[in-house]
Coordinates of C-alpha atoms in Angstrom, one line a residue:
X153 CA 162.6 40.7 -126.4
X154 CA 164.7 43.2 -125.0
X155 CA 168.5 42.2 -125.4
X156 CA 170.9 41.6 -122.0
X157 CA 174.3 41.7 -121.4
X158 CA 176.3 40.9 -117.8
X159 CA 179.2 43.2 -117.1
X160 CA 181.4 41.4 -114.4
X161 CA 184.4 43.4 -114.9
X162 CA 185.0 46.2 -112.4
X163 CA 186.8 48.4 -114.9
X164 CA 183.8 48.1 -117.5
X165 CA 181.5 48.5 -114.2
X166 CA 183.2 51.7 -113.7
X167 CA 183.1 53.1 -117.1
X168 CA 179.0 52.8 -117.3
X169 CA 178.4 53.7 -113.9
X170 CA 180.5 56.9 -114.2
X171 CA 179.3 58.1 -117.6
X172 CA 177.8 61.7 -117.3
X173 CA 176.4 62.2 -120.9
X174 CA 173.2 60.4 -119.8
X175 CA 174.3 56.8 -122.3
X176 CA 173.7 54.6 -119.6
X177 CA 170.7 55.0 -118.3
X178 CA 168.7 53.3 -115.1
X179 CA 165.8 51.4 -116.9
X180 CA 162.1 51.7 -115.9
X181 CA 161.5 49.6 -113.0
X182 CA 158.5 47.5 -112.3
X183 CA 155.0 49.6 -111.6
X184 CA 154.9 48.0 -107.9
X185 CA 159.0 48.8 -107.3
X186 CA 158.0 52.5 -108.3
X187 CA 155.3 52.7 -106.1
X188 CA 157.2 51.4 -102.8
X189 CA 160.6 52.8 -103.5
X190 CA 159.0 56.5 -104.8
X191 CA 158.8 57.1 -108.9
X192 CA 159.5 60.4 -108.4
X193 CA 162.2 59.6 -105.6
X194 CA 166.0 60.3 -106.3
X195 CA 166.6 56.2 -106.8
X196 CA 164.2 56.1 -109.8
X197 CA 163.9 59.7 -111.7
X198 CA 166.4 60.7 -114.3
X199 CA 167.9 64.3 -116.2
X200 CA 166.9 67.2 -115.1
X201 CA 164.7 65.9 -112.2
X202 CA 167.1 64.1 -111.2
X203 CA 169.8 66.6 -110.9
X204 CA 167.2 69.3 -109.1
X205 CA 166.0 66.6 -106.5
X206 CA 170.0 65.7 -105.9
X207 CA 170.9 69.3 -105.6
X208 CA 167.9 70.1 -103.1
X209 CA 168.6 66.8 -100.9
X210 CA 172.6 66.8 -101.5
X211 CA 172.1 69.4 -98.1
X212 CA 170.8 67.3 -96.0
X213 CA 173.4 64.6 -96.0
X214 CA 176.8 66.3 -95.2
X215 CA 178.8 65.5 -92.3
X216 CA 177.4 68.7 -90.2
X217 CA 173.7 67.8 -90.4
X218 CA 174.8 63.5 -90.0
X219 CA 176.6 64.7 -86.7
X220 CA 173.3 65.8 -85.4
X221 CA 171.7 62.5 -86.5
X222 CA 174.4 60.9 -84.9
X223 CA 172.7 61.5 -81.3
X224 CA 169.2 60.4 -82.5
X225 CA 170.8 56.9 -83.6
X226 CA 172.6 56.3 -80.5
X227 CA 169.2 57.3 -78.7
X228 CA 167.1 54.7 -80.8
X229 CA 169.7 51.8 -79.9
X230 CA 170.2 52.1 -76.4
X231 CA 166.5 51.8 -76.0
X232 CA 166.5 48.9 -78.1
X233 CA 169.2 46.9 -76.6
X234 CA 167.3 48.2 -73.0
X235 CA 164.8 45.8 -74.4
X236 CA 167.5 43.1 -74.5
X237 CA 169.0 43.0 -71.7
X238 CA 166.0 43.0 -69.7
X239 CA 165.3 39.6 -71.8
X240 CA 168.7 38.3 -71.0
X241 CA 168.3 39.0 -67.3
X242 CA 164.9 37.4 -67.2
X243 CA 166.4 34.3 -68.6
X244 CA 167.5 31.5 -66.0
X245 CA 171.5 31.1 -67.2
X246 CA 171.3 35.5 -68.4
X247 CA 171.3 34.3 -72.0
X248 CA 168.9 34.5 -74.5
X249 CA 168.1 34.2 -78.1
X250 CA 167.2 37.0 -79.9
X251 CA 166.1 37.2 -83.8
X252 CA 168.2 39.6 -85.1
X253 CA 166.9 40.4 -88.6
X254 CA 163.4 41.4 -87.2
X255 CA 165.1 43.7 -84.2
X256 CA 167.5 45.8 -86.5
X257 CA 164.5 45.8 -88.9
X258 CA 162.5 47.8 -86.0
X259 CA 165.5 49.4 -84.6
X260 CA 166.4 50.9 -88.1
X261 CA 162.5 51.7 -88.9
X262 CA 162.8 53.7 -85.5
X263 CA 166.3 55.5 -86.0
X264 CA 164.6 56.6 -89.8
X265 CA 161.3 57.8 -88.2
X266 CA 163.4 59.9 -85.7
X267 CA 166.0 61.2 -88.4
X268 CA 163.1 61.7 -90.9
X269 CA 160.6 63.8 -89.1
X270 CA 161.9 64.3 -85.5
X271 CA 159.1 65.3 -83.3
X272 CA 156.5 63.6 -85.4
X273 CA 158.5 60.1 -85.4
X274 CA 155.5 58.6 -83.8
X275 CA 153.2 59.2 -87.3
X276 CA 156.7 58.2 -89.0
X277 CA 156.4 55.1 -87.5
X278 CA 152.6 54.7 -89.0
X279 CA 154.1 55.3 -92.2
X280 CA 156.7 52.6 -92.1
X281 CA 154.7 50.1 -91.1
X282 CA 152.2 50.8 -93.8
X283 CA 155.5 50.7 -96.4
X284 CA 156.6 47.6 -94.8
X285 CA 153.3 45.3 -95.5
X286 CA 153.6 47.2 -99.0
X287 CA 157.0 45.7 -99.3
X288 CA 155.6 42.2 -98.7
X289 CA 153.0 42.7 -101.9
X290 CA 155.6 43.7 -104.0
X291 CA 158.0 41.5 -103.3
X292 CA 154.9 38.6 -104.3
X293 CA 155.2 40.2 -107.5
X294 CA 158.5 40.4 -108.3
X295 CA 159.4 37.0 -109.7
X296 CA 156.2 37.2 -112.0
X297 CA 155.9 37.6 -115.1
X298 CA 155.0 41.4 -115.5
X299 CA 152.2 42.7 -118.4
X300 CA 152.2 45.9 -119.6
X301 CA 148.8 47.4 -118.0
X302 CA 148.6 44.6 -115.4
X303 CA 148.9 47.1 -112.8
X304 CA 145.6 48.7 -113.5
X305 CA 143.8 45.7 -113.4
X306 CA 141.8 45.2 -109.7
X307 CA 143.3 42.1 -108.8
X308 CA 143.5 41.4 -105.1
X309 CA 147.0 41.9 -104.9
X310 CA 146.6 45.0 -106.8
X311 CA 143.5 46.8 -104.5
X312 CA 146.1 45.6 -101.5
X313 CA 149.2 47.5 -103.3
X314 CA 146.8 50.7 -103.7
X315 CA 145.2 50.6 -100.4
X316 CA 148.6 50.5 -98.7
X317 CA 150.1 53.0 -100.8
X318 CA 147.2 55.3 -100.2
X319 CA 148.2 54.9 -96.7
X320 CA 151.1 55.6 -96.9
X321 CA 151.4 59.1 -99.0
X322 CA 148.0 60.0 -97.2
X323 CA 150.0 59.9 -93.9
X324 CA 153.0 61.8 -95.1
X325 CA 151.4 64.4 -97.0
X326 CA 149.8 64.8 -93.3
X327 CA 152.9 65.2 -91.7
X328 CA 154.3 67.5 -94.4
X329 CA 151.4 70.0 -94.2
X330 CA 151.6 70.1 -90.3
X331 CA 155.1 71.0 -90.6
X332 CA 154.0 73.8 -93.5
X333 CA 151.7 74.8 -91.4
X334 CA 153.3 75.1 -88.6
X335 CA 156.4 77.4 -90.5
X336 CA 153.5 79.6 -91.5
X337 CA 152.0 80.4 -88.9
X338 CA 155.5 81.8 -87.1
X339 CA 156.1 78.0 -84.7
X340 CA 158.8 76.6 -84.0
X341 CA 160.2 74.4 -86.2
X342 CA 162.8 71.6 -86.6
X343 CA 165.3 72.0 -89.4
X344 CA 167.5 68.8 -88.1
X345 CA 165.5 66.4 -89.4
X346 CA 165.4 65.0 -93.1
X347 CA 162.0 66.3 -93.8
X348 CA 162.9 70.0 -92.2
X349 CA 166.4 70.3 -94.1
X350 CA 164.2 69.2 -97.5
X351 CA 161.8 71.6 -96.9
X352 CA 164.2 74.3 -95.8
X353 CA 166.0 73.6 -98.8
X354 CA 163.8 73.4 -101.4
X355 CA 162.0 77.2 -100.4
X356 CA 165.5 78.9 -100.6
X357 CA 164.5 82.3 -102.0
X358 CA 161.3 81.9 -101.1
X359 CA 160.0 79.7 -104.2
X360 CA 159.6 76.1 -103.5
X361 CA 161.5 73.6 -105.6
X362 CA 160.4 70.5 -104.6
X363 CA 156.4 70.4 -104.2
X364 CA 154.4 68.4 -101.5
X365 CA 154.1 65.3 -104.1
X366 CA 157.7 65.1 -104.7
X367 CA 158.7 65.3 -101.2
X368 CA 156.2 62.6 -100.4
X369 CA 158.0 60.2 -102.9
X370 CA 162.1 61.3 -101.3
X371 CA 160.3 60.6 -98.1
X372 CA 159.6 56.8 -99.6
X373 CA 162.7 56.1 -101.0
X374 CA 164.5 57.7 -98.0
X375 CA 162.5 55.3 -95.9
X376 CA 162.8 52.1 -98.2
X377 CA 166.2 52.7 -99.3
X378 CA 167.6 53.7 -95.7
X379 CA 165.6 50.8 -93.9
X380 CA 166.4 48.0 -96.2
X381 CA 170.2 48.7 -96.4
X382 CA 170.8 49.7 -92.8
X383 CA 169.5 46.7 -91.5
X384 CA 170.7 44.0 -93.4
X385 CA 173.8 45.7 -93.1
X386 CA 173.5 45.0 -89.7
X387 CA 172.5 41.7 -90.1
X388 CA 175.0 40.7 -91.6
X389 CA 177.5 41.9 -89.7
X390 CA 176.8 40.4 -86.8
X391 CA 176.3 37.1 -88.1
X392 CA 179.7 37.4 -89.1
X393 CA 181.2 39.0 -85.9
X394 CA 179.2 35.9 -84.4
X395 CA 181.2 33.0 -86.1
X396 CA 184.7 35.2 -85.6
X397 CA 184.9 35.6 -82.0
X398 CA 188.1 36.5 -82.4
X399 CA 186.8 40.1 -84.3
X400 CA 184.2 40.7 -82.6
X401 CA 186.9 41.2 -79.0
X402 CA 189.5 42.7 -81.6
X403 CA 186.5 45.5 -82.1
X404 CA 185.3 45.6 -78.4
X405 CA 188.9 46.6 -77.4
X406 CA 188.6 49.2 -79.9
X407 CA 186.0 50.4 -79.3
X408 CA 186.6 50.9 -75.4
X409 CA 190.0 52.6 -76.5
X410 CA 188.0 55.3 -78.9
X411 CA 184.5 55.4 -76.9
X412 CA 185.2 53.8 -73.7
X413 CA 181.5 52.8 -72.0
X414 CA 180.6 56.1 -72.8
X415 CA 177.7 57.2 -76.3
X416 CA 179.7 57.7 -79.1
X417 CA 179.3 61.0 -81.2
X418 CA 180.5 61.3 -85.0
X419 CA 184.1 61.8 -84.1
X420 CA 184.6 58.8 -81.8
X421 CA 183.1 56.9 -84.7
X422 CA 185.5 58.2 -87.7
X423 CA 188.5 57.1 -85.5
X424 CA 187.2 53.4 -85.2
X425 CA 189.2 51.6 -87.7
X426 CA 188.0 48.3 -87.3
X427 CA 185.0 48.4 -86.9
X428 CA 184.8 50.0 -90.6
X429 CA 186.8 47.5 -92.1
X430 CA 184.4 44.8 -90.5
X431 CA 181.4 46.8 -92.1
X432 CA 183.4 47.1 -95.4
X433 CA 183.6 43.3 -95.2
X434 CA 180.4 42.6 -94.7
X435 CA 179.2 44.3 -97.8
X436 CA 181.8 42.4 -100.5
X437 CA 180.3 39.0 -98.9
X438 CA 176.6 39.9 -98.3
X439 CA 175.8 43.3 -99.8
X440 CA 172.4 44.1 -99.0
X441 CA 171.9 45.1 -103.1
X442 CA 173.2 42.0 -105.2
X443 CA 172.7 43.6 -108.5
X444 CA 172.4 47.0 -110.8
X445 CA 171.0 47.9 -113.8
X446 CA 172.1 50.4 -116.6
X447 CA 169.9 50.7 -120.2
X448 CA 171.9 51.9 -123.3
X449 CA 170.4 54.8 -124.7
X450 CA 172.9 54.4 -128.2
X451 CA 174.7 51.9 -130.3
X452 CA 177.8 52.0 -127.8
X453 CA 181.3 50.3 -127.4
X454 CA 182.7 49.3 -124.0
X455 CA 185.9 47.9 -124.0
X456 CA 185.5 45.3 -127.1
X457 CA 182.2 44.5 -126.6
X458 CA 179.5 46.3 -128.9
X459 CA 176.0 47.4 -126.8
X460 CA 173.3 48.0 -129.0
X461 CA 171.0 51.0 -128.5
X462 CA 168.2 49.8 -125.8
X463 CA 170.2 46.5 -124.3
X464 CA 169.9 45.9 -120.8
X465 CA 172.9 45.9 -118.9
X466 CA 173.2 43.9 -115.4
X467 CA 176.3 44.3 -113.1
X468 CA 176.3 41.6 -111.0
X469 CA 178.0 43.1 -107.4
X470 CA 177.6 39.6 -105.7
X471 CA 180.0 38.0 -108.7
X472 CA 182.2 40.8 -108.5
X473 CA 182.7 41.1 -104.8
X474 CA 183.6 37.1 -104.9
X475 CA 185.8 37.1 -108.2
X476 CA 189.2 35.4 -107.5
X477 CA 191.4 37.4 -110.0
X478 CA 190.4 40.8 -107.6
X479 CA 190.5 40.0 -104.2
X480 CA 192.6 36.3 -104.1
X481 CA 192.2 32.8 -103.1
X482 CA 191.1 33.9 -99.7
X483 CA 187.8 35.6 -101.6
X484 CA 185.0 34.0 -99.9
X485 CA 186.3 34.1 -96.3
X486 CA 185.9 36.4 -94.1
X487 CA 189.1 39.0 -93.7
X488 CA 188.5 42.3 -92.9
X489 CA 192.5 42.9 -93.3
X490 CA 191.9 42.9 -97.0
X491 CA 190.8 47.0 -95.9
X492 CA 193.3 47.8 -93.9
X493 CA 194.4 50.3 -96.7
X494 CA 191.0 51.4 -98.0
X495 CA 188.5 50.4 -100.3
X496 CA 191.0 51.1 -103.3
X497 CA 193.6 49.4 -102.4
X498 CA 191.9 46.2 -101.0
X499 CA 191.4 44.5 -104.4
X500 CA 193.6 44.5 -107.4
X501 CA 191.0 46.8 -108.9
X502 CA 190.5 50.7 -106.9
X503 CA 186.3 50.1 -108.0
X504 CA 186.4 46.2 -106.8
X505 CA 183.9 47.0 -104.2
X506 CA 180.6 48.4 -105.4
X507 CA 178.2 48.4 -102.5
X508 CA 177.3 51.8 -102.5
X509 CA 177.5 52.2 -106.7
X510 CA 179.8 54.7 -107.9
X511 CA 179.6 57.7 -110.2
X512 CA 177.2 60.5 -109.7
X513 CA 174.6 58.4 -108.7
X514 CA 176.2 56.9 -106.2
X515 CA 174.3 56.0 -102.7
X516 CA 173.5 59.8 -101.5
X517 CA 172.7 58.0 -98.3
X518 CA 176.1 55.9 -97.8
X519 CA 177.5 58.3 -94.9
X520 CA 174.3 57.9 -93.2
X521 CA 174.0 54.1 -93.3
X522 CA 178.0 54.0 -92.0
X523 CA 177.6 56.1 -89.4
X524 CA 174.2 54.7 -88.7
X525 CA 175.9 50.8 -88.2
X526 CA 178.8 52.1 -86.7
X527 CA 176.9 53.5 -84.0
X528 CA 174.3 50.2 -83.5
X529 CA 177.8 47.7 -83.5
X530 CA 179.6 50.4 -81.2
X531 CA 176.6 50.2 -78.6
X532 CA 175.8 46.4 -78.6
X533 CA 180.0 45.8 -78.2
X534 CA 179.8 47.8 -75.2
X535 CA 177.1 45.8 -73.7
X536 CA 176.9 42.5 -75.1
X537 CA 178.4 39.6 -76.5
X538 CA 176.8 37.0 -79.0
X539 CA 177.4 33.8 -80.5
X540 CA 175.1 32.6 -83.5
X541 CA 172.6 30.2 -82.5
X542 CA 172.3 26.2 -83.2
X543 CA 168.9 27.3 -84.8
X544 CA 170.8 29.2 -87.3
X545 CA 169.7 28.3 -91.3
X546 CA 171.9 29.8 -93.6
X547 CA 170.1 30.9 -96.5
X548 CA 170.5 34.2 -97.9
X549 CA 167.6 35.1 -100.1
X550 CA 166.7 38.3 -102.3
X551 CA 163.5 39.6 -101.5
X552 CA 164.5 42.8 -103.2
X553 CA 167.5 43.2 -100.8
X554 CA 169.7 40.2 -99.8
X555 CA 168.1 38.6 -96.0
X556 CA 168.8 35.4 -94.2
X557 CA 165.3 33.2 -95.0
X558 CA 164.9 31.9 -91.8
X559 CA 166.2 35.1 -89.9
X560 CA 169.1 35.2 -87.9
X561 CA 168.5 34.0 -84.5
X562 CA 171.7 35.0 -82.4
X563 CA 172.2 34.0 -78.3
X564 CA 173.2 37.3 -76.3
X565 CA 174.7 37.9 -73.2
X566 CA 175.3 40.4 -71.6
X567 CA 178.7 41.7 -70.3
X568 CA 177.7 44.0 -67.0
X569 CA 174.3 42.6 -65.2

């Protein structure tokens, strides 16, 4: 059996998840995890592929092209909280209880489709739906036991894994070559979307990097990693913001100082304090990923403990965002003023808080999923305000990423009619 080790200090944390020299490697994940999140994606790959796919994608994700984004989230959200408050107003007393879990789970599968491949959003959309029933098989099988060679067996879980994952790349490769096509033959073409910044990247001087395959898997883990994280994020957050009225007007009045009642672009966003330090909260108490993994590739020493070549090493984020000796006796309440400093200075460790990883593969996406929550709270303060609901459950449960198990139904009302 393979030997384990848990790694709850943040300074130890640091030191493996910032080594360069390739000794702490991500392990091989499960054959249905590769197939949903992309084995040739930037999550799973390692050395040199790894560095060429970070190089040709690192692009895609500074602060100029996320600007642009910016305006495709905002667009996304107002048409889903359209949808709300034309539920609200058909209610009797103008309130009414919506599941929030499921919504930011279509309102982020939306916001990626339209970041992702712009004008083709639509077959985007197919795609992600495909992905998200292929989430629900793999999650089945996560908790099993796995075989080696299991996954080549035709069992009916199996033939419903390859059937939606035949789906899925046959529908992007689809999309891809309509956009190759459509750059060959002298069309217009977008170059503000994910897929037209990763293919505009990878043919810099004129020889492809990345070929349609590998792009296929980036596009999966863009769209699992991005989805799952964004929307439990959200989640989250507003579960929280619903049992502390008191933040949720602090942020409002913020909110209408920075963005008043009009759509906020990337600079209104940077300047909302708040509203990041209430995000920044809701990932030390429910961080959408609860643990990582690193496999020694030597006989190493970390601090005083010895790792022998092969051991698997978990970091536990969930122990360390909620360990007493880092953040105080106030650790499992909700206090956003903990931030009010930044991220390094909020613990009694700078590396306390490891939502996003740290290290050179650190979340690629993290500016994206800010600005992308930022944007969804910014709009729903504007317009609404919520209160959790007496149907509430509170039951976080992993499912690959941290959700509430019985969603989280939340009452909204609306603050112009």
């Amino acid at each position: 059996m393979q030997p384990r080790i848990c790694i709850s200090d943040p300074e130890l944390a640091k030191q493996i998840l910032s080594n360069k020299f390739g000794f702490y490697v991500k392990p091989s994940s499960r054959p249905s995890v590769q197939t949903l999140v992309g084995n040739k994606g930037l999550v799973l790959i390692s050395g040199l592929d790894w560095v060429k796919h970070r190089r040709i994608i690192n692009p895609a994700f500074s602060l100029d092209k996320l600007k642009v984004m910016v305006k495709r989230m905002t667009a996304c959200t107002i048409s889903k909280l359209d949808e709300w408050k034309n539920q609200v107003v058909a209610a009797e007393d103008h309130c009414h209880s919506i599941e929030m879990n499921g919504e930011f789970k279509e309102l982020t599968a939306d916001i990626i489709a339209h970041t992702a491949f712009g004008s083709s959003y639509a077959q985007g959309l197919e795609v992600f739906e495909a992905q998200q029933e292929l989430q629900k098989y793999c999650a089945a099988t996560h908790t099993d036991i796995f075989i080696p060679g299991s996954q080549y067996l035709p069992t009916p879980l199996n033939l419903q894994i390859w059937k939606l994952d035949k789906k899925v790349k046959t529908s992007l490769k689809s999309i891809i070559e309509s956009r190759l096509n459509s750059k060959a033959t002298g069309s217009s073409c977008e170059v503000d979307d994910l897929l037209g910044l990763m293919l505009e990247a990878s043919e810099s001087d004129g020889k492809p990097k990345l070929n349609v395959s590998e792009i296929i898997e980036e596009c999966k883990t863009f769209f699992f990693a991005g989805h799952e994280t964004s929307s439990n994020l959200l989640t989250w957050t507003v579960f929280l913001l619903s049992l502390h009225p008191e933040w949720q007007e602090k942020l409002r009045q913020e909110v209408l100082k920075e963005c008043g009642m009009g759509i906020p672009d990337a600079d209104m966003l940077t300047k909302l304090k708040l509203v990041n330090m209430v995000l920044l909260e809701a990932l030390r108490l429910y961080g959408p990923v609860i643990e990582l993994f690193r496999q020694a590739t030597r006989d190493m020493k970390l601090g005083d403990v010895m790792i022998p070549k092969g051991t698997c090493i978990s970091i536990p984020l969930v122990k360390i965002h909620r360990r007493k000796e880092y953040w105080g006796e106030d650790v499992n309440k909700f206090n956003p003023m903990r931030f009010i400093n930044g991220i390094s200075k909020a613990a009694k460790h700078p590396n306390a808080l490891l939502a996003f990883s740290l290290g050179p593969r650190a979340c690629i996406g993290q500016n994206f999923a800010m600005l992308e929550a930022k944007s969804v709270i910014v709009l729903i303060l504007q317009r609404f305000s919520f209160c959790l609901s007496p149907e509430y459950k509170h039951a976080p449960v992993e499912l690959l990423t941290l959700h509430p198990q019985h969603g989280l139904p939340i009452i909204v009302k609306p603050l112009h009619l």
